[in-house]
Every structure is written in structure tokens, then in C-alpha cells.
Short mmCIF file of C-alpha atoms and ligand atoms in Angstrom, two decimals:
data_model
loop_
_atom_site.label_atom_id
_atom_site.label_comp_id
_atom_site.label_asym_id
_atom_site.label_seq_id
_atom_site.Cartn_x
_atom_site.Cartn_y
_atom_site.Cartn_z
CA MET A 19 151.36 141.75 64.35
CA ASP A 20 152.72 138.22 64.28
CA ILE A 21 149.46 136.37 64.02
CA LYS A 22 150.95 132.93 64.55
CA LYS A 23 152.81 133.90 67.71
CA TYR A 24 149.82 135.74 69.05
CA PHE A 25 147.60 132.71 68.71
CA ASP A 26 150.29 130.26 69.89
CA ASP A 27 150.69 132.25 73.10
CA ILE A 28 146.99 132.11 73.81
CA THR A 29 146.91 128.39 73.02
CA LYS A 30 149.83 127.80 75.39
CA GLU A 31 148.13 129.77 78.11
CA PHE A 32 144.94 127.74 77.62
CA ILE A 33 146.83 124.43 77.80
CA GLU A 34 148.62 125.54 80.95
CA GLU A 35 145.38 126.47 82.62
CA LEU A 36 143.86 123.21 81.62
CA THR A 37 146.67 121.16 83.16
CA LYS A 38 145.88 122.81 86.50
CA VAL A 39 142.25 121.75 86.36
CA LYS A 40 141.43 119.05 88.91
CA THR A 41 137.64 118.94 89.07
CA TYR A 42 134.59 119.16 86.87
CA GLU A 43 133.72 122.53 88.45
CA GLU A 44 137.19 123.95 87.70
CA LEU A 45 136.79 122.83 84.12
CA SER A 46 133.51 124.75 83.90
CA VAL A 47 135.35 127.92 85.05
CA VAL A 48 137.88 127.52 82.21
CA ARG A 49 135.12 126.88 79.72
CA ILE A 50 133.34 130.08 80.74
CA LYS A 51 136.59 132.03 80.61
CA TYR A 52 137.37 130.92 77.05
CA LEU A 53 134.08 130.23 75.36
CA SER A 54 131.34 132.38 76.96
CA LYS A 55 129.99 135.31 74.96
CA LYS A 56 132.60 137.71 76.24
CA GLY A 57 135.21 134.99 76.74
CA VAL A 58 138.79 134.97 75.46
CA VAL A 59 138.01 133.24 72.17
CA PRO A 60 135.00 135.30 71.00
CA MET A 61 136.80 138.51 72.03
CA LEU A 62 139.73 137.58 69.76
CA MET A 63 137.53 138.32 66.81
CA LEU A 64 137.51 142.01 67.68
CA LYS A 65 141.21 142.08 66.88
CA ILE A 66 140.57 141.36 63.21
CA LYS A 67 139.96 145.06 62.67
CA GLU A 68 143.57 145.79 63.63
CA VAL A 69 145.22 143.32 61.22
CA SER A 70 145.78 143.58 57.49
CA ASP A 71 146.07 139.82 56.71
CA LYS A 72 142.51 139.11 57.65
CA LYS A 73 142.54 135.71 55.90
CA SER A 74 145.37 134.29 58.03
CA PHE A 75 143.79 135.79 61.13
CA GLY A 76 140.48 134.16 60.29
CA GLU A 77 142.10 130.76 59.74
CA ALA A 78 144.05 131.00 62.98
CA TYR A 79 140.91 132.07 64.79
CA ASN A 80 138.94 129.08 63.55
CA LYS A 81 141.79 126.77 64.46
CA ILE A 82 142.04 127.98 68.03
CA LYS A 83 138.23 128.03 68.44
CA ASN A 84 137.96 124.40 67.30
CA PHE A 85 140.91 123.35 69.40
CA VAL A 86 139.57 124.96 72.58
CA GLU A 87 136.08 123.54 72.06
CA LEU A 88 137.31 120.05 71.26
CA THR A 89 139.78 119.91 74.13
CA LEU A 90 137.22 121.14 76.66
CA ASN A 91 134.60 118.68 75.40
CA GLU A 92 136.99 115.77 75.60
CA LYS A 93 138.06 116.66 79.09
CA GLN A 94 134.44 117.11 80.11
CA LYS A 95 133.62 113.63 78.81
CA VAL A 96 136.39 112.15 80.93
CA TYR A 97 134.95 113.82 84.03
CA GLU A 98 131.44 112.71 83.20
CA THR A 99 132.49 109.10 82.74
CA GLU A 100 134.37 109.26 86.00
CA LYS A 101 131.37 110.78 87.78
CA LEU A 102 129.05 108.06 86.44
CA LYS A 103 131.48 105.38 87.52
CA GLN A 104 131.57 106.80 91.02
CA GLU A 105 127.78 106.98 91.18
CA LEU A 106 127.42 103.40 89.99
CA GLU A 107 129.98 102.33 92.52
CA LYS A 108 127.98 104.03 95.26
CA GLU A 109 124.72 102.45 94.16
CA LYS A 110 126.09 98.94 93.90
CA ILE A 111 123.67 96.37 95.38
CA ASP A 112 125.10 93.68 97.55
CA ILE A 113 123.29 90.65 96.20
CA SER A 114 124.81 88.41 98.82
CA LEU A 115 122.68 90.12 101.50
CA PRO A 116 119.57 88.10 102.31
CA GLY A 117 116.46 89.87 100.97
CA SER A 118 113.04 90.14 102.54
CA SER A 119 111.04 87.28 101.12
CA LEU A 120 107.46 87.61 99.90
CA LYS A 121 104.93 85.17 101.28
CA ARG A 122 103.57 82.78 98.69
CA GLY A 123 99.89 83.18 97.97
CA MET A 124 97.51 80.31 98.53
CA MET A 125 94.60 79.24 96.40
CA ASN A 126 91.23 79.58 98.06
CA PRO A 127 89.68 76.12 98.67
CA TYR A 128 86.63 77.23 96.67
CA TYR A 129 88.68 77.47 93.48
CA LYS A 130 90.83 74.50 94.38
CA ILE A 131 87.79 72.24 94.65
CA ILE A 132 86.36 73.53 91.34
CA ARG A 133 89.59 72.48 89.67
CA GLU A 134 89.40 69.06 91.27
CA ILE A 135 85.77 68.62 90.20
CA GLU A 136 86.58 69.77 86.66
CA ASP A 137 89.54 67.38 86.44
CA ILE A 138 87.36 64.42 87.36
CA PHE A 139 84.61 65.23 84.87
CA VAL A 140 86.92 66.29 82.06
CA GLY A 141 88.54 62.88 82.58
CA MET A 142 85.13 61.38 81.80
CA GLY A 143 84.84 63.37 78.58
CA TYR A 144 82.79 66.33 79.81
CA GLN A 145 83.19 69.87 78.53
CA VAL A 146 83.18 72.85 80.88
CA GLU A 147 80.54 75.48 80.10
CA ASP A 148 79.82 78.92 81.48
CA GLY A 149 76.56 80.83 81.92
CA PRO A 150 75.44 84.30 83.00
CA GLU A 151 74.99 85.06 86.71
CA VAL A 152 72.35 87.66 85.87
CA GLU A 153 69.56 85.60 84.34
CA ASN A 154 66.06 86.16 83.13
CA ASP A 155 63.01 84.43 84.49
CA LYS A 156 62.65 82.30 81.38
CA PHE A 157 65.97 80.50 81.78
CA ASN A 158 66.10 80.44 85.57
CA PHE A 159 62.55 79.05 85.92
CA GLU A 160 60.24 78.70 82.91
CA LEU A 161 62.44 76.55 80.66
CA LEU A 162 63.18 74.32 83.65
CA ASN A 163 59.53 73.55 84.15
CA ILE A 164 59.09 75.99 87.03
CA PRO A 165 56.20 78.23 85.88
CA SER A 166 55.40 81.42 87.77
CA ASP A 167 52.79 79.79 90.04
CA HIS A 168 55.05 76.85 90.97
CA PRO A 169 55.71 76.44 94.71
CA ALA A 170 59.32 75.46 93.96
CA ARG A 171 59.96 79.15 93.34
CA ASP A 172 59.42 79.88 97.02
CA MET A 173 62.42 77.76 97.98
CA GLN A 174 64.60 79.77 95.66
CA ASP A 175 63.41 83.28 96.42
CA SER A 176 66.06 85.44 94.94
CA LEU A 177 67.53 88.86 94.38
CA TYR A 178 65.59 90.50 91.56
CA ILE A 179 66.89 93.31 89.38
CA ASP A 180 63.42 93.86 87.92
CA SER A 181 60.37 91.61 87.70
CA ASN A 182 61.98 89.61 84.91
CA ILE A 183 65.71 89.71 85.66
CA LEU A 184 67.33 88.17 88.71
CA LEU A 185 70.61 86.83 90.04
CA ARG A 186 70.39 83.15 89.12
CA THR A 187 69.29 80.93 91.98
CA HIS A 188 71.01 77.84 90.63
CA THR A 189 73.28 76.79 87.77
CA SER A 190 70.43 74.81 86.17
CA PRO A 191 69.58 77.61 83.66
CA VAL A 192 72.80 76.66 81.92
CA GLN A 193 71.07 73.36 81.09
CA ALA A 194 68.50 75.25 79.02
CA ARG A 195 71.13 77.50 77.47
CA VAL A 196 73.36 74.58 76.48
CA MET A 197 70.40 72.61 75.07
CA GLN A 198 69.29 75.54 72.93
CA LYS A 199 72.82 76.04 71.65
CA ALA A 200 73.34 72.33 70.89
CA LYS A 201 70.14 72.30 68.77
CA GLY A 202 69.15 68.68 69.33
CA LYS A 203 72.66 67.18 69.39
CA PRO A 204 74.13 65.04 72.24
CA ILE A 205 75.47 66.97 75.26
CA LYS A 206 77.98 66.18 78.00
CA VAL A 207 78.83 69.27 80.06
CA ILE A 208 79.46 70.56 83.53
CA CYS A 209 79.08 74.18 84.50
CA PRO A 210 80.62 75.55 87.69
CA GLY A 211 79.55 79.00 88.85
CA LYS A 212 78.12 81.31 91.47
CA VAL A 213 74.46 81.36 92.43
CA TYR A 214 72.46 83.66 94.71
CA ARG A 215 69.58 83.22 97.12
CA ARG A 216 67.85 85.37 99.67
CA ASP A 217 69.27 83.25 102.47
CA ASP A 218 70.59 84.37 105.82
CA ASP A 219 74.26 83.57 106.25
CA ASP A 220 75.11 80.99 108.91
CA MET A 221 77.61 78.16 109.36
CA THR A 222 76.31 76.21 106.38
CA HIS A 223 74.46 78.83 104.30
CA SER A 224 75.48 81.90 102.36
CA HIS A 225 73.44 84.24 100.15
CA GLN A 226 76.05 83.57 97.48
CA PHE A 227 77.52 80.15 96.88
CA GLY A 228 78.79 77.90 94.15
CA GLN A 229 77.25 75.01 92.25
CA VAL A 230 78.43 72.68 89.54
CA GLU A 231 75.69 71.73 87.14
CA GLY A 232 76.03 68.56 85.11
CA LEU A 233 74.05 67.61 82.00
CA VAL A 234 74.26 64.59 79.73
CA ILE A 235 71.87 64.11 76.81
CA ASP A 236 72.03 61.34 74.25
CA LYS A 237 70.08 58.36 73.00
CA ASN A 238 69.52 55.62 75.62
CA ILE A 239 70.76 57.53 78.65
CA ASN A 240 69.33 55.97 81.80
CA MET A 241 69.41 56.07 85.57
CA ALA A 242 72.23 53.48 85.73
CA ASN A 243 74.45 55.89 83.77
CA LEU A 244 73.67 58.62 86.29
CA LYS A 245 74.43 56.40 89.26
CA ALA A 246 77.69 55.11 87.77
CA THR A 247 78.81 58.65 86.94
CA LEU A 248 78.10 59.97 90.42
CA GLU A 249 79.71 56.95 92.06
CA LEU A 250 82.88 57.51 90.06
CA PHE A 251 82.86 61.18 90.94
CA ILE A 252 82.35 60.56 94.66
CA LYS A 253 85.03 57.87 94.86
CA SER A 254 87.53 60.02 92.96
CA MET A 255 86.81 62.97 95.23
CA PHE A 256 86.45 61.31 98.63
CA GLY A 257 88.17 57.94 98.25
CA GLU A 258 87.33 54.40 97.17
CA LYS A 259 85.64 53.55 100.47
CA ARG A 260 82.79 56.05 99.99
CA GLU A 261 79.39 54.55 99.22
CA ILE A 262 76.55 56.47 97.64
CA ARG A 263 72.84 56.25 98.28
CA LEU A 264 70.10 57.61 96.07
CA ARG A 265 66.96 58.81 97.82
CA SER A 266 63.81 59.63 95.96
CA SER A 267 63.20 63.38 95.75
CA TYR A 268 61.55 66.06 93.64
CA PHE A 269 62.85 68.72 91.27
CA PRO A 270 60.59 70.17 88.57
CA PHE A 271 63.26 69.75 85.87
CA THR A 272 64.03 66.08 86.55
CA GLU A 273 61.78 63.05 86.58
CA PRO A 274 62.49 60.89 88.50
CA SER A 275 64.58 63.00 90.88
CA VAL A 276 66.99 61.90 93.54
CA GLU A 277 68.92 63.29 96.43
CA VAL A 278 72.37 61.73 96.66
CA ASP A 279 74.05 60.92 99.98
CA ILE A 280 77.57 59.66 100.62
CA SER A 281 78.61 57.46 103.52
CA CYS A 282 79.94 59.75 106.25
CA ILE A 283 83.56 60.75 105.73
CA ASN A 284 84.05 61.13 109.43
CA CYS A 285 82.70 57.86 110.83
CA GLY A 286 82.44 55.75 107.67
CA GLY A 287 78.74 55.15 108.24
CA LYS A 288 78.60 54.18 111.93
CA GLY A 289 77.01 57.44 112.96
CA CYS A 290 78.57 60.59 114.45
CA SER A 291 77.80 64.26 115.04
CA MET A 292 78.87 65.19 111.53
CA CYS A 293 76.24 62.95 109.91
CA LYS A 294 73.75 63.52 112.72
CA ASN A 295 74.01 59.82 113.55
CA THR A 296 72.56 58.75 110.22
CA GLY A 297 75.81 57.52 108.68
CA TRP A 298 75.02 59.50 105.53
CA ILE A 299 75.68 63.03 104.30
CA GLU A 300 73.61 64.69 101.60
CA ILE A 301 75.81 65.96 98.82
CA LEU A 302 73.84 66.71 95.65
CA GLY A 303 70.57 66.66 93.74
CA ALA A 304 70.12 64.82 90.45
CA GLY A 305 67.69 63.04 88.18
CA MET A 306 66.63 62.15 84.67
CA VAL A 307 65.94 65.28 82.63
CA ASN A 308 62.20 65.85 82.61
CA PRO A 309 60.85 65.15 79.06
CA LYS A 310 59.00 68.49 79.30
CA VAL A 311 62.35 70.26 79.71
CA LEU A 312 63.81 68.34 76.77
CA THR A 313 60.88 69.31 74.57
CA MET A 314 60.88 72.98 75.66
CA ASN A 315 64.53 73.24 74.74
CA GLY A 316 64.38 71.67 71.31
CA TYR A 317 64.85 67.91 71.86
CA ASP A 318 62.67 65.05 70.74
CA ALA A 319 61.93 63.40 74.08
CA ASP A 320 61.01 60.11 72.40
CA GLU A 321 64.43 59.82 70.87
CA TYR A 322 66.64 61.51 73.46
CA SER A 323 66.97 61.19 77.22
CA GLY A 324 69.40 62.61 79.70
CA PHE A 325 70.46 63.07 83.28
CA ALA A 326 71.39 66.14 85.26
CA PHE A 327 72.91 66.89 88.62
CA GLY A 328 73.71 69.88 90.79
CA ILE A 329 76.61 69.80 93.24
CA GLY A 330 77.19 72.36 96.00
CA ILE A 331 80.79 73.53 95.66
CA GLU A 332 81.29 74.72 99.24
CA ARG A 333 79.69 71.58 100.62
CA VAL A 334 82.18 69.41 98.73
CA ALA A 335 85.07 71.66 99.82
CA MET A 336 83.93 71.56 103.46
CA LEU A 337 83.71 67.77 103.46
CA ARG A 338 86.90 67.28 101.51
CA TYR A 339 89.03 69.64 103.59
CA GLY A 340 87.22 69.40 106.92
CA ILE A 341 86.05 73.04 107.02
CA ASP A 342 83.57 73.66 109.84
CA ASP A 343 82.10 77.03 108.79
CA ILE A 344 81.22 78.05 105.23
CA ARG A 345 82.02 81.71 106.01
CA ARG A 346 85.70 80.89 106.37
CA ILE A 347 85.81 80.16 102.64
CA TYR A 348 84.85 83.74 101.81
CA GLN A 349 86.85 85.63 104.42
CA ASN A 350 90.25 85.03 102.83
CA ASP A 351 91.93 85.02 106.23
CA ILE A 352 95.54 84.17 105.50
CA ARG A 353 95.76 82.06 108.69
CA PHE A 354 92.91 79.89 107.44
CA LEU A 355 94.17 79.73 103.87
CA SER A 356 97.67 78.74 104.96
CA ASN A 357 96.22 75.42 106.12
CA PHE A 358 95.69 74.59 102.48
CA ASN A 359 99.29 75.18 101.61
CA LYS A 360 100.00 71.54 100.94
CA ILE A 361 96.63 70.59 99.54
CA CYS A 362 96.53 73.62 97.31
CA GLU A 363 99.99 73.31 95.77
CA ASP A 364 99.57 72.76 92.09
N1 DAH B 417 69.13 73.27 90.79
C1 DAH B 417 68.96 72.52 92.02
C2 DAH B 417 69.08 73.46 93.19
O1 DAH B 417 69.73 74.43 93.11
C3 DAH B 417 69.99 71.44 92.12
C4 DAH B 417 69.77 70.35 91.12
C5 DAH B 417 68.98 69.27 91.47
C6 DAH B 417 70.33 70.42 89.89
C7 DAH B 417 68.75 68.25 90.58
C8 DAH B 417 70.12 69.40 88.97
C9 DAH B 417 69.33 68.32 89.33
O2 DAH B 417 70.62 69.42 87.75
O3 DAH B 417 69.12 67.33 88.44
O4 DAH B 417 68.54 73.18 94.22
#
């Protein structure tokens, strides 16, 4: 047997068959024919029994096996690349087509106004503090000079978790927390946050709303400092023309206490339905920190004095943006929020 010729003939036959192949599937048929278990190439090995020069046969066998495998693999790669190219071509995205645009989100006026308030006070050197919304009786009442038999508790009837733990009724407990942390050192903070009361919801009330607490403690702090601070805040928020008026009031944690009004944004003080013909709109509560509160929270009331204030966040937002119903702030109706598109752009 002429081993060389025998193998050359098979190689020639293989090459001829391969030249006829036009598709990936046809190539698979040739692969099966030559390389499967009972294919042409493995079957060649059976012939070795019939030849005497087994070494040459073995070498020729390995040569043809490698050749067939390599050639088929190369050809397969060409088809695969081609196939991938076609698929990519098919999946091409036409970026010149106009896409469907996503609507831009709008910031809720509640958060927008907090940012504005923070900006004003940070500009005056205040730090922004945070406090827990789930408070205990001690911080929410006791340390603010509201003992358990105090009638002021009735006005702030709240949502209790147990007899000692409640959802805070105001941001004032942060005053006590900040004082205890500062351990007798000067303080200048604001604290925005949510508070809860057992109120029925209507146009101007909600069982959950926001307040910004303010607290300044240092030596020689007096009522004039409080008034100047609030005046600056009001004018920055509502415009230079706004006047403020301090009315005597009562809060257990401040002494003296005041209620602060601003001249009506709608009529400028002449009287209209918005200010119920008084020319003034109530905007916040404030006062000089009660010496009892200073002492309870670790300050020497002879050396230190301070002022505090509590601003209603929604009230400021409603006046600033002309919102008629507090509930709109919480509903997140996109038609309502879109009105703040311009105002709310940061
Ligand atoms: N905590 C009071 C409330 O929720 C508001 C308040 C009044 C806060 C006077 C103060 C203040 O810091 O000095 O009704």
C-alpha cells in the first residue's frame, strides 16, 4: 500500500468537498463526515492493521487529522465572524431617530423651602442639626419645662408608642439634645424635621408636618438679637418690604415668649381675605430660652442666655409659593408639582 498516495487522495477529496461548502450548516455536515466517531478520519486508523510500515502510517494519520481539524476550525471561524457581523448589522440602532423623552422630576416645595431656609441660616453661621422623630417624654416635654401635669401638653396631644415614647410633637426636643451634647458651650443651630400631632387634616392642618427649630446660646444673647435674626430671615425669604411684628405669647420653654407675624404678602398690610383683614400673618413662635431649660440641660443660666424659634415649614412654603391647601404638598400630584418647575430648578 502506497501510504502517501492513499492519504493524499483522501486529503484531496476533503479539500474538494470543502470548496463546495457554502453555508455554516453545510460545513457542519462535512465536519461530521470527517471527524465524528465513525467518521472518515477516525476510521482510517483501522487500516493500520493492514500495513507493515506502521510508523509512516501513524505519521501520515496524525498529519491528516491535524490538517482536517485545523482547516474545519478556521473555516468555522470565518462563518462565525460573518454571522456575528450580520447580527450586529441587523441590530444596529438608528440614533438619528428621535427618542421618547423622560419627563424631568420636580422637587416637592416642602424640600425646596427647607433648602431655602437652610441657606439663609447657614449664611448667618448656623449649623444644621438632626434629631429623632420617635422621642421619649423626657426630651419632648420634661426637659423643655413641660412637666406631666402641664396644660401645654393638651395642645400637643400626640401619637404614643407606649406611655413614655411618642412621635415628637415639635422639633423643640432637639434643643435639649443639642444642649446636652454641647456641654455648656455656645450653640447656633437650626433643625428642620417632621413632627406629629393628633390633628384632623384640613386645608391648613396635617397630622404630620414640618418645623425648623432654631437655637442660639451664648453670653449676652438678648431679645434684640432674636428680633434682628428673624427680621433678616423674613426679608430674605419674603422680600425687603416685609415687616415683622412681635406679639407677646407663652411657651413653657421660653421666657419671655413671642408670636411673630409678618406684614401680609398679599395686600402688604392693608387688609385682605388672606390676612383676615388684619394686615398681618402669623408665621412662627419664638422667645428667650427659659433659664429653667438652660439649667436642666447643663448651662449656667447666670452666665449664658439664648433665644429659640420654631418655624412651620409648610406655612412658609404656602406663603412663599401661594399654595392654598396644605394637602397639595403631600399628594405629589405631578400637575401641582409642575408649577414649581421654575422655582424649583436648582
Ligand atoms: N415648639 C413650638 C410648637 O411646636 C414652637 C416654638 C415656639 C418653638 C417657640 C420655639 C419657640 O423654639 O421658642 O408649637
